[in-house]
Short mmCIF file of C-alpha atoms in Angstrom, two decimals:
data_model
loop_
_atom_site.label_atom_id
_atom_site.label_comp_id
_atom_site.label_asym_id
_atom_site.label_seq_id
_atom_site.Cartn_x
_atom_site.Cartn_y
_atom_site.Cartn_z
CA UNK C 1 154.07 1.78 -59.65
CA UNK C 2 155.60 3.37 -56.60
CA UNK C 3 153.41 1.61 -54.02
CA UNK C 4 154.20 -1.82 -55.47
CA UNK C 5 157.91 -1.08 -55.60
CA UNK C 6 157.87 0.02 -51.95
CA UNK C 7 155.98 -3.13 -50.98
CA UNK C 8 158.41 -5.33 -52.90
CA UNK C 9 161.41 -3.76 -51.17
CA UNK C 10 160.10 -3.09 -47.64
CA UNK C 11 156.72 -4.81 -47.14
CA UNK C 12 156.67 -4.03 -43.40
CA UNK C 13 157.18 -0.28 -43.95
CA UNK C 14 155.10 2.24 -42.01
CA UNK C 15 153.73 5.04 -44.18
CA UNK C 16 152.73 8.60 -43.34
CA UNK C 17 150.16 10.37 -45.50
CA UNK C 18 150.16 14.12 -44.90
CA UNK C 19 146.86 15.71 -45.95
CA UNK C 20 145.64 19.27 -46.23
CA UNK C 21 142.43 20.98 -47.40
CA UNK C 22 142.71 20.10 -51.13
CA UNK C 23 141.98 23.46 -52.70
CA UNK C 24 144.23 25.25 -50.20
CA UNK C 25 147.00 22.79 -51.04
CA UNK C 26 146.58 23.52 -54.76
CA UNK C 27 146.75 27.28 -54.13
CA UNK C 28 149.90 26.83 -52.06
CA UNK C 29 151.43 24.64 -54.78
CA UNK C 30 150.60 27.26 -57.40
CA UNK C 31 152.30 29.99 -55.37
CA UNK C 32 155.36 27.78 -54.92
CA UNK C 33 155.57 27.23 -58.67
CA UNK C 34 155.38 30.98 -59.28
CA UNK C 35 157.86 31.86 -56.54
CA UNK C 36 160.37 29.32 -57.84
CA UNK C 37 160.44 31.02 -61.25
CA UNK C 38 158.52 28.32 -63.10
CA UNK C 39 155.63 28.93 -65.52
CA UNK C 40 155.96 32.69 -65.33
CA UNK C 41 152.66 34.49 -65.88
CA UNK C 42 150.36 31.49 -65.58
CA UNK C 43 147.12 32.26 -63.76
CA UNK C 44 145.65 30.14 -60.98
CA UNK C 45 142.81 29.09 -63.30
CA UNK C 46 145.27 27.93 -65.94
CA UNK C 47 147.15 26.02 -63.29
CA UNK C 48 143.93 24.27 -62.25
CA UNK C 49 142.76 23.41 -65.78
CA UNK C 50 145.78 22.99 -68.08
CA UNK C 51 146.74 19.36 -68.73
CA UNK C 52 150.37 20.39 -68.25
CA UNK C 53 149.68 20.77 -64.52
CA UNK C 54 147.22 17.90 -64.07
CA UNK C 55 149.72 15.95 -61.96
CA UNK C 56 149.88 18.81 -59.47
CA UNK C 57 146.13 18.61 -58.91
CA UNK C 58 146.36 14.86 -58.35
CA UNK C 59 148.52 15.51 -55.29
CA UNK C 60 145.28 16.59 -53.58
CA UNK C 61 143.44 13.39 -54.54
CA UNK C 62 143.89 11.83 -51.10
CA UNK C 63 141.12 9.27 -51.50
CA UNK C 64 142.61 7.87 -54.69
CA UNK C 65 146.09 7.89 -53.17
CA UNK C 66 144.94 5.99 -50.10
CA UNK C 67 142.94 3.54 -52.19
CA UNK C 68 146.00 2.78 -54.29
CA UNK C 69 148.29 2.16 -51.29
CA UNK C 70 145.68 0.00 -49.57
CA UNK C 71 146.02 -2.46 -52.46
CA UNK C 72 149.50 -3.26 -51.17
CA UNK C 73 149.50 -2.35 -47.47
CA UNK C 74 147.10 -2.99 -44.57
CA UNK C 75 145.30 0.03 -43.14
CA UNK C 76 147.31 -0.19 -39.90
CA UNK C 77 150.51 0.44 -41.87
CA UNK C 78 149.33 3.88 -42.95
CA UNK C 79 149.09 6.82 -40.56
CA UNK C 80 147.24 9.88 -41.82
CA UNK C 81 148.46 13.24 -40.55
CA UNK C 82 146.36 16.36 -41.01
CA UNK C 83 148.56 19.34 -41.79
CA UNK C 84 146.35 21.57 -39.66
CA UNK C 85 147.00 19.37 -36.62
CA UNK C 86 150.73 19.52 -37.23
CA UNK C 87 150.53 23.31 -37.37
CA UNK C 88 148.26 23.89 -34.36
CA UNK C 89 148.87 20.85 -32.13
CA UNK C 90 152.43 19.96 -33.03
CA UNK C 91 153.52 18.20 -29.83
CA UNK C 92 150.45 15.98 -29.64
CA UNK C 93 150.60 15.20 -33.36
CA UNK C 94 154.29 14.33 -33.21
CA UNK C 95 153.68 12.01 -30.26
CA UNK C 96 151.11 10.11 -32.32
CA UNK C 97 153.48 9.92 -35.27
CA UNK C 98 156.34 8.68 -33.10
CA UNK C 99 154.14 6.02 -31.49
CA UNK C 100 153.09 4.85 -34.93
CA UNK C 101 156.76 4.64 -35.97
CA UNK C 102 157.67 2.80 -32.75
CA UNK C 103 160.09 5.47 -31.58
CA UNK C 104 160.16 7.39 -28.30
CA UNK C 105 156.97 9.50 -28.29
CA UNK C 106 158.52 11.92 -25.81
CA UNK C 107 161.51 12.82 -27.97
CA UNK C 108 161.73 16.56 -28.58
CA UNK C 109 164.08 18.88 -30.43
CA UNK C 110 164.32 22.66 -30.70
CA UNK C 111 164.26 22.12 -34.46
CA UNK C 112 160.60 21.08 -34.24
CA UNK C 113 159.62 24.73 -33.72
CA UNK C 114 161.62 26.10 -36.64
CA UNK C 115 159.94 26.98 -39.93
CA UNK C 116 162.46 26.81 -42.72
CA UNK C 117 160.07 27.60 -45.54
CA UNK C 118 157.31 30.17 -45.17
CA UNK C 119 155.87 30.98 -48.57
CA UNK C 120 154.01 34.04 -47.36
CA UNK C 121 157.35 35.74 -46.71
CA UNK C 122 158.87 35.06 -50.15
CA UNK C 123 158.91 37.40 -53.13
CA UNK C 124 157.50 36.62 -56.55
CA UNK C 125 160.10 37.28 -59.27
CA UNK C 126 159.43 39.54 -62.24
CA UNK C 127 160.55 38.41 -65.71
CA UNK C 128 163.98 39.90 -65.06
CA UNK C 129 163.92 38.36 -61.58
CA UNK C 130 163.30 34.95 -63.15
CA UNK C 131 166.36 35.35 -65.36
CA UNK C 132 168.42 36.36 -62.34
CA UNK C 133 167.25 33.33 -60.32
CA UNK C 134 168.18 31.08 -63.24
CA UNK C 135 171.64 32.62 -63.60
CA UNK C 136 174.69 30.48 -62.94
CA UNK C 137 175.55 32.48 -59.83
CA UNK C 138 172.15 31.95 -58.22
CA UNK C 139 172.00 28.30 -59.26
CA UNK C 140 175.41 27.81 -57.65
CA UNK C 141 174.20 29.58 -54.50
CA UNK C 142 171.08 27.40 -54.34
CA UNK C 143 173.23 24.26 -54.55
CA UNK C 144 176.03 25.29 -52.20
CA UNK C 145 174.72 27.69 -49.57
CA UNK C 146 172.81 26.61 -46.45
CA UNK C 147 169.05 26.84 -47.01
CA UNK C 148 168.55 29.85 -44.73
CA UNK C 149 171.50 31.71 -46.28
CA UNK C 150 170.20 31.18 -49.80
CA UNK C 151 166.69 32.27 -48.80
CA UNK C 152 168.11 35.50 -47.38
CA UNK C 153 170.15 36.08 -50.54
CA UNK C 154 167.16 35.35 -52.77
CA UNK C 155 164.94 37.86 -51.00
CA UNK C 156 167.59 40.58 -51.07
CA UNK C 157 168.34 40.04 -54.77
CA UNK C 158 164.65 40.16 -55.68
CA UNK C 159 163.86 43.43 -53.87
CA UNK C 160 163.91 45.47 -57.12
CA UNK C 161 162.87 42.55 -59.32
CA UNK C 162 159.63 41.28 -57.80
CA UNK C 163 155.92 41.54 -58.59
CA UNK C 164 152.78 41.50 -56.41
CA UNK C 165 151.34 38.20 -55.22
CA UNK C 166 149.18 36.56 -57.94
CA UNK C 167 145.41 36.71 -57.50
CA UNK C 168 143.41 33.71 -56.41
CA UNK C 169 140.73 33.78 -59.09
CA UNK C 170 138.68 30.95 -60.59
CA UNK C 171 135.62 31.16 -62.83
CA UNK C 172 132.42 29.80 -61.27
CA UNK C 173 132.42 26.78 -63.59
CA UNK C 174 136.02 25.82 -62.87
CA UNK C 175 135.64 26.35 -59.12
CA UNK C 176 132.47 24.22 -59.05
CA UNK C 177 134.16 21.40 -60.98
CA UNK C 178 137.25 21.45 -58.76
CA UNK C 179 135.22 21.51 -55.56
CA UNK C 180 133.11 18.58 -56.74
CA UNK C 181 136.24 16.61 -57.60
CA UNK C 182 137.86 17.20 -54.24
CA UNK C 183 134.68 16.54 -52.27
CA UNK C 184 134.52 13.10 -53.88
CA UNK C 185 138.16 12.54 -52.95
CA UNK C 186 137.64 13.64 -49.35
CA UNK C 187 134.58 11.40 -49.03
CA UNK C 188 136.58 8.45 -50.32
CA UNK C 189 139.47 9.22 -47.96
CA UNK C 190 137.05 9.32 -45.01
CA UNK C 191 135.43 6.06 -46.04
CA UNK C 192 138.75 4.23 -46.43
CA UNK C 193 140.45 5.69 -43.36
CA UNK C 194 137.52 5.68 -40.94
CA UNK C 195 138.60 9.18 -39.86
CA UNK C 196 136.51 12.40 -39.91
CA UNK C 197 139.32 14.43 -41.53
CA UNK C 198 137.47 17.62 -40.65
CA UNK C 199 140.29 19.91 -41.79
CA UNK C 200 139.81 18.67 -45.38
CA UNK C 201 136.28 20.09 -45.60
CA UNK C 202 135.80 22.31 -48.65
#
């Protein structure tokens, strides 16, 4: 168990739990999987229902995650950060994080405003594009080039070997089941944290 191992090694650690609207996080994760040439052709509904991807859904189970860590750490050792706050109120959110970590809350860097990974700008590879991304040349580039240089190369290479963005489609039954699951998780996270966590509303 990860939480127990962390506690055994660094019991006084301060933990950050970054949370996002659960269904939106799943959609973003699905797009990342498709953009990174994994599970080519899988639909969003398959991603949300296939046991093969069950672990990915659990990443949105914030209530269960918090409950597990609270077995080993006091509530004051865990700071919950809403992704929406980090996006829209970055300075204020970073100050709170820095105070929690006992570092200078006024520290700033130009790097804080940089976005190194914007999924909406990336291409989705076709079947041939997948083979190209998995080629030795591209694997070498991914391992050896600076992140921004590789991202530029990836997008250029995929210009003729890309497909449209996958559709966000779920059947009514699957959507209802997923929403119910995540609403329970959000309710548990609110109960355990004592925070409104408004951005997690589904």
